[in-house]
Coordinates of C-alpha atoms and ligand atoms in Angstrom, one line a residue:
M1 CA 60.0 -79.6 -25.3
K2 CA 56.4 -80.9 -24.8
L3 CA 55.5 -77.6 -23.3
F4 CA 56.4 -75.8 -26.5
A5 CA 53.9 -77.8 -28.5
L6 CA 51.2 -76.9 -26.0
L7 CA 51.9 -73.2 -26.1
P8 CA 50.2 -72.3 -29.4
A9 CA 47.0 -73.9 -28.2
L10 CA 47.0 -71.6 -25.1
I11 CA 47.7 -68.5 -27.1
L12 CA 45.4 -69.1 -30.1
P13 CA 41.6 -68.3 -29.9
A14 CA 39.1 -71.1 -29.4
S15 CA 38.9 -72.0 -33.1
G16 CA 42.7 -72.2 -33.2
L17 CA 42.7 -69.6 -36.1
D18 CA 44.2 -66.2 -36.2
D19 CA 42.1 -63.4 -37.8
I20 CA 43.3 -61.5 -40.8
D21 CA 41.4 -58.5 -42.2
Y22 CA 42.2 -58.6 -45.9
G23 CA 41.3 -55.6 -48.1
A24 CA 41.1 -56.4 -51.8
F25 CA 39.7 -54.9 -55.0
T26 CA 38.9 -58.3 -56.6
Q27 CA 38.5 -61.9 -55.6
T28 CA 41.5 -63.3 -57.6
A29 CA 41.6 -66.9 -58.7
T30 CA 44.4 -67.6 -56.2
Y31 CA 42.2 -66.2 -53.4
S32 CA 39.3 -68.3 -54.6
V33 CA 41.4 -71.5 -54.5
A34 CA 42.9 -70.5 -51.1
S35 CA 39.5 -69.7 -49.6
Q36 CA 37.4 -72.6 -51.2
L37 CA 40.0 -75.3 -50.8
G38 CA 41.0 -74.5 -47.2
F39 CA 44.5 -73.2 -47.6
F40 CA 44.0 -70.3 -45.1
A41 CA 42.6 -72.7 -42.5
A42 CA 45.5 -75.1 -43.2
N43 CA 47.8 -72.3 -42.2
G44 CA 45.9 -71.4 -39.1
L45 CA 44.2 -68.3 -40.5
N46 CA 40.6 -67.0 -40.5
V47 CA 40.7 -64.5 -43.4
T48 CA 37.9 -61.9 -43.7
Y49 CA 37.7 -60.5 -47.3
L50 CA 36.9 -56.8 -47.2
Q51 CA 35.9 -55.2 -50.5
V52 CA 37.8 -52.0 -51.2
P53 CA 35.3 -49.4 -52.6
N54 CA 38.0 -47.1 -54.0
S55 CA 41.7 -46.8 -53.8
T56 CA 41.8 -43.6 -51.6
Y57 CA 39.7 -45.3 -49.0
G58 CA 41.5 -48.7 -49.3
Y59 CA 45.1 -47.4 -48.8
S60 CA 44.1 -45.1 -46.0
Q61 CA 42.4 -48.1 -44.2
L62 CA 45.6 -50.0 -44.7
L63 CA 47.8 -47.2 -43.2
S64 CA 45.4 -46.8 -40.2
G65 CA 45.2 -50.5 -39.4
G66 CA 41.7 -51.1 -40.7
Y67 CA 43.1 -53.8 -43.0
D68 CA 46.0 -56.0 -42.0
I69 CA 47.1 -56.5 -45.6
L70 CA 45.8 -55.4 -49.0
T71 CA 46.2 -56.5 -52.6
G72 CA 46.0 -53.7 -55.1
T73 CA 47.7 -52.7 -58.2
I74 CA 51.3 -51.7 -57.4
D75 CA 51.0 -48.2 -58.8
N76 CA 49.1 -47.2 -55.7
A77 CA 52.1 -48.0 -53.4
V78 CA 54.5 -46.4 -55.9
N79 CA 52.4 -43.2 -56.0
L80 CA 51.7 -43.0 -52.2
R81 CA 55.3 -43.8 -51.3
F82 CA 57.2 -41.7 -53.8
N83 CA 54.8 -38.7 -54.0
A84 CA 53.4 -38.6 -50.5
N85 CA 56.1 -40.4 -48.4
K86 CA 53.5 -42.9 -47.1
T87 CA 55.1 -45.9 -45.4
L88 CA 53.7 -48.6 -47.6
T89 CA 55.6 -51.8 -48.3
V90 CA 55.1 -54.4 -51.0
L91 CA 55.8 -57.9 -50.0
G92 CA 55.4 -59.5 -53.4
Q93 CA 53.5 -59.3 -56.7
L94 CA 50.5 -61.6 -57.4
D95 CA 49.8 -60.9 -61.1
G96 CA 50.6 -59.1 -64.3
G97 CA 47.2 -57.6 -64.9
P98 CA 45.1 -60.6 -66.1
D99 CA 42.3 -59.6 -68.5
L100 CA 43.2 -55.9 -68.0
V101 CA 41.2 -54.3 -70.9
I102 CA 39.4 -51.2 -72.0
A103 CA 35.8 -52.3 -72.1
S104 CA 32.8 -50.5 -73.3
V105 CA 29.0 -50.7 -73.5
P106 CA 27.9 -53.0 -76.4
N107 CA 27.0 -50.3 -78.9
I108 CA 30.5 -48.8 -78.8
T109 CA 32.7 -50.9 -81.0
S110 CA 35.9 -48.9 -81.6
V111 CA 38.3 -46.7 -79.6
Q112 CA 37.5 -43.7 -81.9
Q113 CA 33.9 -43.8 -80.7
L114 CA 35.1 -42.8 -77.3
R115 CA 35.8 -39.2 -78.6
G116 CA 33.8 -36.7 -76.6
K117 CA 32.7 -39.3 -74.0
A118 CA 33.2 -39.5 -70.2
L119 CA 35.1 -42.6 -69.1
M120 CA 34.8 -44.1 -65.7
V121 CA 37.9 -44.3 -63.4
D122 CA 38.6 -45.0 -59.7
N123 CA 40.6 -41.8 -59.3
A124 CA 42.0 -39.5 -62.0
A125 CA 45.5 -40.0 -60.6
S126 CA 45.3 -43.8 -60.3
G127 CA 47.5 -46.3 -62.1
Y128 CA 44.6 -47.7 -64.2
A129 CA 43.6 -44.1 -65.2
Y130 CA 47.2 -43.6 -66.5
V131 CA 47.1 -46.9 -68.3
L132 CA 43.8 -45.8 -70.0
R133 CA 45.4 -42.5 -71.0
K134 CA 48.5 -44.3 -72.3
V135 CA 46.6 -46.6 -74.6
L136 CA 44.1 -44.0 -75.8
S137 CA 47.0 -41.6 -76.6
L138 CA 48.3 -44.3 -78.9
Y139 CA 45.0 -44.1 -80.7
G140 CA 45.3 -40.3 -80.9
L141 CA 42.9 -39.5 -78.1
R142 CA 44.2 -37.3 -75.3
L143 CA 42.6 -36.2 -72.0
E144 CA 44.6 -33.0 -71.9
N145 CA 43.3 -32.1 -75.4
G146 CA 39.7 -32.6 -74.2
D147 CA 39.2 -35.6 -76.5
Y148 CA 37.4 -37.3 -73.6
S149 CA 36.8 -36.7 -69.9
F150 CA 36.8 -38.7 -66.7
Q151 CA 33.9 -39.8 -64.4
V152 CA 35.3 -40.6 -61.0
V153 CA 33.2 -43.5 -59.6
G154 CA 35.2 -46.1 -57.7
S155 CA 36.9 -49.4 -57.9
T156 CA 36.5 -52.0 -60.6
N157 CA 33.6 -53.9 -59.1
I158 CA 31.6 -50.7 -59.0
R159 CA 32.6 -49.6 -62.5
Y160 CA 31.6 -53.1 -63.9
Q161 CA 28.1 -52.8 -62.4
Y162 CA 27.6 -49.4 -63.9
L163 CA 29.0 -50.5 -67.3
A164 CA 26.8 -53.6 -67.3
N165 CA 23.8 -51.3 -66.5
G166 CA 24.8 -48.7 -69.1
S167 CA 24.4 -45.9 -66.6
L168 CA 25.2 -44.5 -63.1
P169 CA 22.6 -44.9 -60.4
D170 CA 21.4 -41.3 -61.2
G171 CA 20.8 -42.3 -64.8
T172 CA 23.9 -40.6 -66.3
A173 CA 25.1 -42.6 -69.4
V174 CA 28.4 -44.5 -69.1
Y175 CA 30.5 -45.7 -72.1
A176 CA 33.8 -47.3 -71.1
T177 CA 36.3 -48.0 -68.4
I178 CA 39.2 -50.2 -67.5
L179 CA 38.1 -53.7 -66.4
T180 CA 40.2 -56.5 -65.0
Y181 CA 39.8 -60.1 -63.8
P182 CA 37.1 -61.4 -63.1
F183 CA 34.9 -58.7 -64.6
T184 CA 36.2 -58.9 -68.2
A185 CA 35.0 -62.5 -68.6
E186 CA 31.8 -61.8 -66.8
G187 CA 31.1 -58.9 -69.2
H188 CA 31.8 -61.2 -72.1
A189 CA 29.1 -63.5 -70.8
L190 CA 26.4 -60.8 -70.7
N191 CA 23.8 -60.7 -73.4
P192 CA 24.7 -58.6 -75.4
P193 CA 28.4 -58.8 -74.3
L194 CA 30.4 -55.8 -73.3
T195 CA 32.9 -54.8 -76.0
V196 CA 36.7 -55.2 -75.4
L197 CA 38.2 -52.3 -77.2
A198 CA 41.8 -52.9 -76.3
R199 CA 43.9 -55.3 -74.3
I200 CA 46.5 -53.5 -72.2
S201 CA 49.0 -56.3 -72.6
D202 CA 49.1 -55.5 -76.3
F203 CA 50.6 -52.1 -75.4
I204 CA 52.3 -52.4 -72.0
N205 CA 54.0 -55.7 -71.3
P206 CA 55.2 -56.8 -68.8
F207 CA 53.1 -54.9 -66.4
A208 CA 53.3 -55.3 -62.6
S209 CA 49.8 -55.3 -61.1
S210 CA 48.3 -56.8 -58.0
A211 CA 50.7 -56.6 -55.1
F212 CA 50.6 -57.8 -51.4
T213 CA 50.9 -54.4 -49.6
I214 CA 51.2 -53.6 -45.9
S215 CA 51.9 -50.7 -43.7
E216 CA 55.7 -50.7 -43.2
P217 CA 55.9 -50.1 -39.4
T218 CA 54.0 -53.3 -38.8
L219 CA 56.8 -55.3 -40.3
S220 CA 59.0 -54.7 -37.2
D221 CA 56.2 -56.4 -35.1
N222 CA 57.1 -60.1 -34.9
N223 CA 53.5 -61.2 -34.5
S224 CA 52.4 -59.3 -37.6
R225 CA 55.4 -60.7 -39.5
V226 CA 54.4 -64.2 -38.6
L227 CA 50.8 -63.6 -39.7
Y228 CA 51.9 -62.0 -43.0
T229 CA 54.2 -65.0 -43.7
R230 CA 51.3 -67.5 -43.1
F231 CA 49.0 -65.4 -45.3
V232 CA 51.5 -65.2 -48.2
A233 CA 52.3 -68.9 -47.7
S234 CA 48.6 -69.7 -48.1
F235 CA 48.5 -67.8 -51.4
M236 CA 51.7 -69.5 -52.5
Q237 CA 50.3 -72.9 -51.8
A238 CA 47.1 -72.0 -53.6
S239 CA 49.1 -70.6 -56.5
R240 CA 51.0 -73.9 -56.9
F241 CA 47.7 -75.7 -56.9
L242 CA 46.3 -73.3 -59.5
A243 CA 49.3 -73.6 -61.7
E244 CA 49.1 -77.4 -61.8
P245 CA 47.3 -78.4 -65.0
S246 CA 45.9 -81.6 -63.5
N247 CA 44.0 -79.5 -60.9
A248 CA 42.3 -77.5 -63.7
N249 CA 38.8 -78.8 -63.1
C250 CA 39.1 -78.4 -59.3
S251 CA 40.4 -74.8 -59.7
I252 CA 37.6 -73.9 -62.1
Q253 CA 35.0 -75.2 -59.5
A254 CA 36.7 -73.2 -56.8
I255 CA 36.5 -70.0 -59.0
A256 CA 32.9 -70.7 -59.9
R257 CA 31.8 -71.2 -56.3
Q258 CA 33.7 -68.2 -55.0
L259 CA 32.3 -65.8 -57.6
N260 CA 28.9 -67.5 -58.0
I261 CA 29.3 -67.9 -61.8
T262 CA 28.7 -70.6 -64.3
T263 CA 31.4 -73.3 -65.1
A264 CA 31.7 -71.8 -68.6
V265 CA 32.5 -68.3 -67.3
A266 CA 34.8 -69.9 -64.7
Q267 CA 36.7 -71.6 -67.5
A268 CA 37.4 -68.2 -69.1
E269 CA 38.5 -66.9 -65.7
Y270 CA 40.8 -69.8 -65.2
A271 CA 42.4 -69.1 -68.6
A272 CA 43.0 -65.5 -67.7
A273 CA 44.4 -66.4 -64.3
T274 CA 46.9 -68.8 -65.8
D275 CA 47.8 -66.7 -68.8
S276 CA 51.6 -67.0 -69.3
S277 CA 52.3 -63.2 -69.6
T278 CA 49.6 -61.5 -67.4
G279 CA 48.2 -64.2 -65.1
E280 CA 48.5 -65.0 -61.4
T281 CA 51.0 -67.8 -62.0
I282 CA 53.6 -65.9 -63.9
S283 CA 56.1 -65.8 -61.0
N284 CA 56.1 -69.6 -60.7
S285 CA 54.4 -69.0 -57.3
T286 CA 57.4 -67.1 -55.9
F287 CA 55.6 -63.7 -56.0
A288 CA 58.8 -62.0 -57.0
V289 CA 58.1 -58.4 -58.3
N290 CA 58.8 -58.2 -62.0
R291 CA 61.3 -55.4 -62.2
Q292 CA 60.6 -54.5 -65.8
G293 CA 56.9 -54.6 -65.1
L294 CA 57.4 -52.2 -62.2
L295 CA 59.5 -49.9 -64.4
N296 CA 56.7 -49.8 -67.0
V297 CA 54.3 -48.8 -64.3
I298 CA 56.6 -46.0 -63.3
D299 CA 57.1 -45.0 -66.9
V300 CA 53.4 -44.7 -67.7
R301 CA 52.7 -42.6 -64.6
D302 CA 55.7 -40.4 -65.3
Q303 CA 54.5 -39.8 -68.9
F304 CA 51.4 -38.0 -67.5
S305 CA 53.3 -36.0 -64.8
G306 CA 52.1 -38.4 -62.1
F307 CA 55.2 -37.8 -60.0
A308 CA 54.6 -34.1 -59.4
S309 CA 55.5 -34.3 -55.7
V310 CA 58.7 -36.2 -56.1
S311 CA 61.8 -34.1 -55.4
Q312 CA 64.2 -33.2 -58.1
G313 CA 67.0 -35.8 -58.5
F314 CA 64.9 -38.6 -57.0
S315 CA 66.3 -41.9 -58.0
F316 CA 63.6 -44.4 -59.0
A317 CA 66.3 -46.9 -59.7
D318 CA 67.5 -46.8 -56.1
A319 CA 64.0 -46.6 -54.7
I320 CA 62.9 -49.9 -56.3
V321 CA 65.9 -51.8 -55.0
V322 CA 64.5 -54.6 -52.7
G323 CA 65.3 -54.3 -49.0
Y324 CA 64.2 -53.6 -45.5
G325 CA 62.6 -50.2 -45.2
K326 CA 62.2 -49.9 -49.0
L327 CA 59.2 -50.0 -51.3
I328 CA 59.7 -53.7 -51.8
D329 CA 60.7 -56.0 -49.0
D330 CA 60.9 -59.7 -50.0
S331 CA 61.8 -61.2 -46.5
V332 CA 58.2 -62.3 -45.9
R333 CA 57.7 -64.0 -49.3
L334 CA 61.1 -65.8 -49.0
A335 CA 60.2 -67.1 -45.6
A336 CA 56.7 -68.1 -46.9
M337 CA 58.2 -70.2 -49.6
N338 CA 59.6 -72.6 -47.0
I339 CA 56.4 -73.0 -45.0
T340 CA 54.4 -76.2 -45.3
P341 CA 50.8 -76.1 -44.3
R342 CA 49.9 -77.5 -40.9
A343 CA 47.1 -79.5 -42.4
T344 CA 46.3 -80.7 -45.9
A345 CA 44.0 -78.5 -47.8
N346 CA 40.9 -80.1 -49.2
T347 CA 40.7 -81.3 -52.7
C348 CA 37.6 -81.3 -54.8
Ligands
NAG401 C1 36.3 -65.6 -38.6 O1 36.1 -64.2 -38.4 C2 34.8 -63.7 -38.4 C3 34.8 -62.2 -38.2 O2 35.7 -61.6 -38.9 C4 34.0 -64.4 -37.4 O3 32.6 -64.0 -37.5 C5 34.1 -65.9 -37.5 O4 33.4 -66.6 -36.4 C6 35.5 -66.4 -37.5 N1 35.6 -67.8 -37.8 C7 36.4 -68.6 -37.1 C8 36.4 -70.0 -37.5 O5 37.2 -68.2 -36.3
NAG402 C1 35.4 -44.1 -51.3 O1 34.8 -44.9 -50.4 C2 34.4 -44.3 -49.2 C3 33.9 -45.4 -48.2 O2 32.9 -46.1 -48.8 C4 33.4 -43.3 -49.5 O3 33.0 -42.6 -48.3 C5 33.9 -42.3 -50.5 O4 32.9 -41.3 -50.8 C6 34.4 -43.0 -51.7 N1 35.1 -42.0 -52.6 C7 34.8 -42.0 -53.9 C8 35.6 -41.0 -54.7 O5 34.0 -42.7 -54.5
NAG403 C1 59.4 -39.3 -45.1 O1 59.1 -39.9 -43.9 C2 60.2 -40.3 -43.1 C3 59.7 -41.1 -41.8 O2 58.8 -42.0 -42.2 C4 61.0 -39.1 -42.7 O3 62.2 -39.5 -42.0 C5 61.4 -38.3 -43.9 O4 62.0 -37.1 -43.6 C6 60.2 -38.0 -44.8 N1 60.6 -37.4 -46.0 C7 59.9 -36.4 -46.6 C8 60.5 -35.8 -47.9 O5 58.9 -35.9 -46.1
NAG404 C1 25.1 -46.0 -77.3 O1 24.0 -45.9 -76.5 C2 23.9 -44.8 -75.7 C3 22.8 -44.9 -74.8 O2 21.7 -45.4 -75.4 C4 23.9 -43.5 -76.6 O3 24.0 -42.4 -75.7 C5 25.2 -43.5 -77.4 O4 25.2 -42.4 -78.3 C6 25.3 -44.8 -78.2 N1 26.6 -44.9 -78.9 C7 26.8 -45.2 -80.1 C8 28.2 -45.2 -80.6 O5 25.8 -45.5 -80.8
NAG405 C1 20.7 -48.6 -63.9 O1 20.3 -47.6 -64.9 C2 19.1 -47.0 -64.7 C3 18.8 -46.0 -65.8 O2 19.2 -46.5 -67.0 C4 19.1 -46.2 -63.4 O3 17.9 -45.6 -63.1 C5 19.5 -47.2 -62.2 O4 19.6 -46.5 -61.0 C6 20.8 -47.9 -62.6 N1 21.1 -48.9 -61.5 C7 22.3 -49.0 -61.0 C8 22.5 -50.1 -60.0 O5 23.3 -48.3 -61.3
NAG406 C1 61.7 -60.6 -33.4 O1 62.3 -61.6 -34.2 C2 63.7 -61.3 -34.4 C3 64.2 -62.2 -35.4 O2 63.7 -63.5 -35.3 C4 64.4 -61.4 -33.0 O3 65.7 -61.1 -33.2 C5 63.7 -60.5 -32.0 O4 64.3 -60.7 -30.7 C6 62.2 -60.6 -32.0 N1 61.6 -59.6 -31.1 C7 60.8 -59.8 -30.2 C8 60.2 -58.6 -29.5 O5 60.3 -60.9 -30.0
NAG407 C1 37.5 -81.9 -66.6 O1 36.2 -81.7 -66.9 C2 35.9 -82.0 -68.2 C3 34.4 -81.6 -68.5 O2 33.8 -81.0 -67.4 C4 36.2 -83.5 -68.5 O3 35.9 -83.7 -69.9 C5 37.6 -83.8 -68.2 O4 37.9 -85.1 -68.3 C6 38.0 -83.3 -66.8 N1 39.4 -83.5 -66.6 C7 39.9 -84.0 -65.5 C8 41.4 -84.1 -65.4 O5 39.3 -84.5 -64.6
NAG408 C1 24.2 -66.7 -57.5 O1 23.8 -66.3 -58.8 C2 22.5 -66.7 -59.1 C3 22.2 -66.5 -60.6 O2 22.8 -65.4 -61.0 C4 21.5 -65.9 -58.2 O3 20.2 -66.3 -58.5 C5 21.9 -66.2 -56.7 O4 21.1 -65.3 -55.9 C6 23.4 -65.9 -56.5 N1 23.7 -66.3 -55.1 C7 24.4 -65.6 -54.3 C8 24.7 -66.2 -53.0 O5 24.8 -64.5 -54.6
NAG409 C1 59.2 -70.0 -64.3 O1 59.6 -71.3 -64.7 C2 59.8 -71.4 -66.1 C3 60.1 -72.9 -66.4 O2 61.0 -73.4 -65.5 C4 61.0 -70.5 -66.5 O3 61.2 -70.6 -67.9 C5 60.6 -69.1 -66.1 O4 61.7 -68.2 -66.4 C6 60.3 -69.0 -64.7 N1 59.7 -67.6 -64.4 C7 60.0 -67.0 -63.3 C8 59.5 -65.6 -63.1 O5 60.7 -67.4 -62.3

């Protein structure tokens, strides 16, 4: 029995930590807490954060092994799996789209002023582009009628930089885009602040957004499965910490340090991350996919013919049933719920 205890030390690298290449669009509050307070290390992981520049690149990296795991809005997995038969699997849902808004440059103050403008998106067929179309259509503005157009520029961090600057690097003016945590609160802190024209949760709610996504074939590899379980467990432990009100100041400090922002902005980020309908704590740290939120994602995409390559008679209801070899596999998150960290994470 003693030998068993020695084995991990022989297999693990010198630092005793296993490497995870983690692709992500944003540094969520849960990630900030996990990273700053040592939850990854406590689960034996050395996590390298790799910024996803755009969704096309991000998901192709995931499928080719460039990232071990990725968090991105669940629509990407839905699209690639149902339209293109890509073997992507969602292990759980992190959030409901915290601070997901249509934001604009300061001198635009109403949705109607977007008429005739070019709006920045990651990809014209991405989930957030469809969300933008949905909300604008409720204001009477339609892409298909030429009421506005798209500028394809990349993921949220890039769009935020351009929006804050008021133009693309080549000087082309920009007007509005979809922003999400943490950029919405950062944009509010600018002088003058960016305008929030609409909150998506006022129109689509619940909404399933950031999801832990992997390449399905890797799930049958036990080593990968063990690493995914420890990774998701680290997020769960960080999520429980984030959700606990008595940890608020400590969580705010972790967010401020991770994002290099002031305490005042970090307080706004914390409020978004713990929002009871869209935040990162809505699943009570179980990371269960919100079925109605996922159905809303499918509905919005379908409204704009976003399932053009899905065969006739395709059953979305069957395709979203949880199980092995399906879009959603919850075996990893269920195993992760029972893991206790090897060491205690730091407190503030
Ligand atoms: C973590 O991984 C990075 C490279 O991804 C490496 O530079 C660093 O030394 C590793 N840290 C530990 C503690 O293993
Ligand atoms: C996506 O990112 C990759 C890698 O940085 C880049 O080569 C590609 O041009 C980007 N695509 C778009 C549409 O921005
Ligand atoms: C989808 O891929 C699977 C293998 O991953 C294959 O068995 C199936 O035939 C493919 N379906 C379509 C419609 O291409
Ligand atoms: C806002 O400013 C930009 C750039 O200065 C200008 O092109 C645009 O017309 C202005 N929009 C409004 C609504 O004033
Ligand atoms: C910011 O905008 C100016 C023009 O207004 C442009 O020349 C510059 O390249 C932009 N910078 C970035 C980082 O986009
Ligand atoms: C992987 O794990 C499963 C379940 O624990 C086990 O049945 C199987 O033998 C393992 N496979 C390998 C190659 O270790
Ligand atoms: C949190 O910080 C605020 C001000 O920074 C302080 O007033 C409050 O007492 C702190 N709360 C806890 C539980 O430490
Ligand atoms: C953090 O932000 C401050 C103020 O905006 C800036 O001066 C500093 O260079 C930033 N530090 C890092 C490591 O990005
Ligand atoms: C989370 O816990 C609260 C309080 O116990 C409960 O009302 C809510 O339904 C739970 N939500 C989920 C998604 O489990």
